Protein backbone atom coordinates (compact mmCIF):
# COMPACT_ATOMS: atom_id res chain seq x y z
CA UNK A 1 0.00 0.00 0.00
CA UNK A 2 2.90 2.41 0.72
CA UNK A 3 5.67 3.23 -1.71
CA UNK A 4 8.98 4.56 -0.50
CA UNK A 5 12.57 5.41 -1.32
CA UNK A 6 15.57 4.44 0.74
CA UNK A 7 18.60 6.59 1.43
CA UNK A 8 21.64 6.46 3.67
CA UNK A 9 19.79 8.02 6.60
CA UNK A 10 16.49 6.16 6.23
CA UNK A 11 13.24 5.88 4.32
CA UNK A 12 11.02 8.54 2.76
CA UNK A 13 7.39 7.62 2.16
CA UNK A 14 6.65 8.66 -1.44
CA UNK A 15 3.15 7.37 -2.09
CA UNK A 16 0.08 5.53 -0.98
CA UNK A 17 -2.55 3.59 -2.87
CA UNK A 18 -5.24 6.18 -3.68
CA UNK A 19 -7.89 3.59 -2.78
CA UNK A 20 -6.62 3.43 0.82
CA UNK A 21 -9.29 4.12 3.38
CA UNK A 22 -9.73 4.36 7.12
CA UNK A 23 -6.68 4.47 9.35
CA UNK A 24 -3.12 4.22 8.03
CA UNK A 25 -0.30 3.42 10.41
CA UNK A 26 3.08 4.23 8.94
CA UNK A 27 5.59 1.70 10.28
CA UNK A 28 8.71 2.70 12.22
CA UNK A 29 10.89 0.84 9.70
CA UNK A 30 10.76 -0.31 6.10
CA UNK A 31 13.43 -2.40 4.39
CA UNK A 32 15.30 -2.48 7.71
CA UNK A 33 15.70 1.31 7.80
CA UNK A 34 13.91 3.92 9.92
CA UNK A 35 11.14 5.97 8.33
CA UNK A 36 12.42 9.56 8.55
CA UNK A 37 10.19 11.63 6.26
CA UNK A 38 6.88 11.87 4.47
CA UNK A 39 7.65 13.07 0.95
CA UNK A 40 5.92 15.62 -1.24
CA UNK A 41 2.46 14.46 -2.40
CA UNK A 42 2.87 11.10 -0.62
CA UNK A 43 -0.79 10.80 0.44
CA UNK A 44 -2.20 13.51 -1.81
CA UNK A 45 -5.61 12.57 -3.15
CA UNK A 46 -6.22 9.69 -0.71
CA UNK A 47 -9.76 10.93 -0.20
CA UNK A 48 -10.98 8.18 2.14
CA UNK A 49 -8.23 8.20 4.76
CA UNK A 50 -9.65 9.14 8.14
CA UNK A 51 -6.63 8.85 10.41
CA UNK A 52 -2.86 8.70 10.01
CA UNK A 53 -0.33 7.68 12.63
CA UNK A 54 3.21 8.83 11.86
CA UNK A 55 6.15 7.15 13.63
CA UNK A 56 8.36 9.05 16.08
CA UNK A 57 11.41 8.90 13.79
CA UNK A 58 9.87 11.17 11.16
CA UNK A 59 11.49 14.62 11.06
CA UNK A 60 9.77 16.27 8.08
CA UNK A 61 6.41 16.34 6.36
CA UNK A 62 6.73 17.35 2.71
CA UNK A 63 4.72 19.71 0.56
CA UNK A 64 1.17 18.58 -0.17
CA UNK A 65 1.97 15.37 1.73
CA UNK A 66 -1.67 14.95 2.81
CA UNK A 67 -3.27 17.34 0.35
CA UNK A 68 -6.96 16.75 -0.36
CA UNK A 69 -7.27 13.92 2.14
CA UNK A 70 -10.80 15.23 2.55
CA UNK A 71 -11.95 12.61 5.08
CA UNK A 72 -8.93 12.97 7.35
CA UNK A 73 -10.20 13.80 10.82
CA UNK A 74 -7.14 13.08 12.93
CA UNK A 75 -3.40 12.98 12.62
CA UNK A 76 -0.74 12.73 15.25
CA UNK A 77 2.41 14.64 14.38
CA UNK A 78 5.33 13.13 16.29
CA UNK A 79 7.69 15.19 18.41
CA UNK A 80 10.66 14.71 16.09
CA UNK A 81 9.11 16.68 13.23
CA UNK A 82 10.92 19.97 12.61
CA UNK A 83 9.17 21.16 9.44
CA UNK A 84 5.72 21.01 7.85
CA UNK A 85 5.89 21.69 4.12
CA UNK A 86 3.90 24.01 1.87
CA UNK A 87 0.32 22.83 1.50
CA UNK A 88 1.02 19.76 3.65
CA UNK A 89 -2.63 19.46 4.73
CA UNK A 90 -4.27 21.63 2.07
CA UNK A 91 -7.91 20.74 1.49
CA UNK A 92 -8.26 18.43 4.52
CA UNK A 93 -11.77 19.73 5.12
CA UNK A 94 -12.69 17.30 7.91
CA UNK A 95 -9.57 17.88 10.04
CA UNK A 96 -10.86 19.21 13.38
CA UNK A 97 -7.86 19.75 15.64
CA UNK A 98 -4.10 19.57 15.39
CA UNK A 99 -1.27 19.91 17.84
CA UNK A 100 2.05 21.04 16.44
CA UNK A 101 4.75 19.44 18.60
CA UNK A 102 7.65 21.24 20.24
CA UNK A 103 10.58 21.20 17.86
CA UNK A 104 8.70 22.26 14.73
CA UNK A 105 10.47 25.37 13.48
CA UNK A 106 8.53 26.08 10.30
CA UNK A 107 5.00 25.71 8.96
CA UNK A 108 4.87 26.13 5.20
CA UNK A 109 2.78 28.37 2.99
CA UNK A 110 -0.86 27.23 2.83
CA UNK A 111 -0.02 24.26 5.08
CA UNK A 112 -3.58 24.09 6.46
CA UNK A 113 -5.36 26.02 3.70
CA UNK A 114 -9.03 25.03 3.26
CA UNK A 115 -9.13 23.01 6.47
CA UNK A 116 -12.68 24.26 6.99
CA UNK A 117 -13.42 22.17 10.09
CA UNK A 118 -10.24 23.12 11.95
CA UNK A 119 -11.39 24.58 15.26
CA UNK A 120 -8.34 24.03 17.44
CA UNK A 121 -4.62 24.32 16.82
CA UNK A 122 -1.76 24.45 19.25
CA UNK A 123 1.47 26.08 18.04
CA UNK A 124 4.58 25.86 20.26
CA UNK A 125 7.14 28.58 20.86
CA UNK A 126 9.64 26.63 18.73
CA UNK A 127 7.83 27.75 15.55
CA UNK A 128 9.78 30.66 14.10
CA UNK A 129 8.27 30.74 10.61
CA UNK A 130 4.67 30.46 9.40
CA UNK A 131 4.16 30.75 5.64
CA UNK A 132 1.64 32.99 3.94
CA UNK A 133 -1.92 31.71 4.09
CA UNK A 134 -0.95 28.79 6.33
CA UNK A 135 -4.41 28.80 7.93
CA UNK A 136 -6.42 30.58 5.23
CA UNK A 137 -10.03 29.55 4.57
CSV table of C-alpha atoms in Angstrom, one decimal:
chain,number,residue,atom,x,y,z
A,1,UNK,CA,0.0,0.0,0.0
A,2,UNK,CA,2.9,2.4,0.7
A,3,UNK,CA,5.7,3.2,-1.7
A,4,UNK,CA,9.0,4.6,-0.5
A,5,UNK,CA,12.6,5.4,-1.3
A,6,UNK,CA,15.6,4.4,0.7
A,7,UNK,CA,18.6,6.6,1.4
A,8,UNK,CA,21.6,6.5,3.7
A,9,UNK,CA,19.8,8.0,6.6
A,10,UNK,CA,16.5,6.2,6.2
A,11,UNK,CA,13.2,5.9,4.3
A,12,UNK,CA,11.0,8.5,2.8
A,13,UNK,CA,7.4,7.6,2.2
A,14,UNK,CA,6.7,8.7,-1.4
A,15,UNK,CA,3.2,7.4,-2.1
A,16,UNK,CA,0.1,5.5,-1.0
A,17,UNK,CA,-2.5,3.6,-2.9
A,18,UNK,CA,-5.2,6.2,-3.7
A,19,UNK,CA,-7.9,3.6,-2.8
A,20,UNK,CA,-6.6,3.4,0.8
A,21,UNK,CA,-9.3,4.1,3.4
A,22,UNK,CA,-9.7,4.4,7.1
A,23,UNK,CA,-6.7,4.5,9.4
A,24,UNK,CA,-3.1,4.2,8.0
A,25,UNK,CA,-0.3,3.4,10.4
A,26,UNK,CA,3.1,4.2,8.9
A,27,UNK,CA,5.6,1.7,10.3
A,28,UNK,CA,8.7,2.7,12.2
A,29,UNK,CA,10.9,0.8,9.7
A,30,UNK,CA,10.8,-0.3,6.1
A,31,UNK,CA,13.4,-2.4,4.4
A,32,UNK,CA,15.3,-2.5,7.7
A,33,UNK,CA,15.7,1.3,7.8
A,34,UNK,CA,13.9,3.9,9.9
A,35,UNK,CA,11.1,6.0,8.3
A,36,UNK,CA,12.4,9.6,8.6
A,37,UNK,CA,10.2,11.6,6.3
A,38,UNK,CA,6.9,11.9,4.5
A,39,UNK,CA,7.6,13.1,1.0
A,40,UNK,CA,5.9,15.6,-1.2
A,41,UNK,CA,2.5,14.5,-2.4
A,42,UNK,CA,2.9,11.1,-0.6
A,43,UNK,CA,-0.8,10.8,0.4
A,44,UNK,CA,-2.2,13.5,-1.8
A,45,UNK,CA,-5.6,12.6,-3.1
A,46,UNK,CA,-6.2,9.7,-0.7
A,47,UNK,CA,-9.8,10.9,-0.2
A,48,UNK,CA,-11.0,8.2,2.1
A,49,UNK,CA,-8.2,8.2,4.8
A,50,UNK,CA,-9.7,9.1,8.1
A,51,UNK,CA,-6.6,8.8,10.4
A,52,UNK,CA,-2.9,8.7,10.0
A,53,UNK,CA,-0.3,7.7,12.6
A,54,UNK,CA,3.2,8.8,11.9
A,55,UNK,CA,6.2,7.1,13.6
A,56,UNK,CA,8.4,9.0,16.1
A,57,UNK,CA,11.4,8.9,13.8
A,58,UNK,CA,9.9,11.2,11.2
A,59,UNK,CA,11.5,14.6,11.1
A,60,UNK,CA,9.8,16.3,8.1
A,61,UNK,CA,6.4,16.3,6.4
A,62,UNK,CA,6.7,17.4,2.7
A,63,UNK,CA,4.7,19.7,0.6
A,64,UNK,CA,1.2,18.6,-0.2
A,65,UNK,CA,2.0,15.4,1.7
A,66,UNK,CA,-1.7,14.9,2.8
A,67,UNK,CA,-3.3,17.3,0.3
A,68,UNK,CA,-7.0,16.7,-0.4
A,69,UNK,CA,-7.3,13.9,2.1
A,70,UNK,CA,-10.8,15.2,2.6
A,71,UNK,CA,-12.0,12.6,5.1
A,72,UNK,CA,-8.9,13.0,7.3
A,73,UNK,CA,-10.2,13.8,10.8
A,74,UNK,CA,-7.1,13.1,12.9
A,75,UNK,CA,-3.4,13.0,12.6
A,76,UNK,CA,-0.7,12.7,15.3
A,77,UNK,CA,2.4,14.6,14.4
A,78,UNK,CA,5.3,13.1,16.3
A,79,UNK,CA,7.7,15.2,18.4
A,80,UNK,CA,10.7,14.7,16.1
A,81,UNK,CA,9.1,16.7,13.2
A,82,UNK,CA,10.9,20.0,12.6
A,83,UNK,CA,9.2,21.2,9.4
A,84,UNK,CA,5.7,21.0,7.9
A,85,UNK,CA,5.9,21.7,4.1
A,86,UNK,CA,3.9,24.0,1.9
A,87,UNK,CA,0.3,22.8,1.5
A,88,UNK,CA,1.0,19.8,3.6
A,89,UNK,CA,-2.6,19.5,4.7
A,90,UNK,CA,-4.3,21.6,2.1
A,91,UNK,CA,-7.9,20.7,1.5
A,92,UNK,CA,-8.3,18.4,4.5
A,93,UNK,CA,-11.8,19.7,5.1
A,94,UNK,CA,-12.7,17.3,7.9
A,95,UNK,CA,-9.6,17.9,10.0
A,96,UNK,CA,-10.9,19.2,13.4
A,97,UNK,CA,-7.9,19.8,15.6
A,98,UNK,CA,-4.1,19.6,15.4
A,99,UNK,CA,-1.3,19.9,17.8
A,100,UNK,CA,2.0,21.0,16.4
A,101,UNK,CA,4.7,19.4,18.6
A,102,UNK,CA,7.7,21.2,20.2
A,103,UNK,CA,10.6,21.2,17.9
A,104,UNK,CA,8.7,22.3,14.7
A,105,UNK,CA,10.5,25.4,13.5
A,106,UNK,CA,8.5,26.1,10.3
A,107,UNK,CA,5.0,25.7,9.0
A,108,UNK,CA,4.9,26.1,5.2
A,109,UNK,CA,2.8,28.4,3.0
A,110,UNK,CA,-0.9,27.2,2.8
A,111,UNK,CA,0.0,24.3,5.1
A,112,UNK,CA,-3.6,24.1,6.5
A,113,UNK,CA,-5.4,26.0,3.7
A,114,UNK,CA,-9.0,25.0,3.3
A,115,UNK,CA,-9.1,23.0,6.5
A,116,UNK,CA,-12.7,24.3,7.0
A,117,UNK,CA,-13.4,22.2,10.1
A,118,UNK,CA,-10.2,23.1,12.0
A,119,UNK,CA,-11.4,24.6,15.3
A,120,UNK,CA,-8.3,24.0,17.4
A,121,UNK,CA,-4.6,24.3,16.8
A,122,UNK,CA,-1.8,24.5,19.2
A,123,UNK,CA,1.5,26.1,18.0
A,124,UNK,CA,4.6,25.9,20.3
A,125,UNK,CA,7.1,28.6,20.9
A,126,UNK,CA,9.6,26.6,18.7
A,127,UNK,CA,7.8,27.8,15.6
A,128,UNK,CA,9.8,30.7,14.1
A,129,UNK,CA,8.3,30.7,10.6
A,130,UNK,CA,4.7,30.5,9.4
A,131,UNK,CA,4.2,30.7,5.6
A,132,UNK,CA,1.6,33.0,3.9
A,133,UNK,CA,-1.9,31.7,4.1
A,134,UNK,CA,-0.9,28.8,6.3
A,135,UNK,CA,-4.4,28.8,7.9
A,136,UNK,CA,-6.4,30.6,5.2
A,137,UNK,CA,-10.0,29.5,4.6
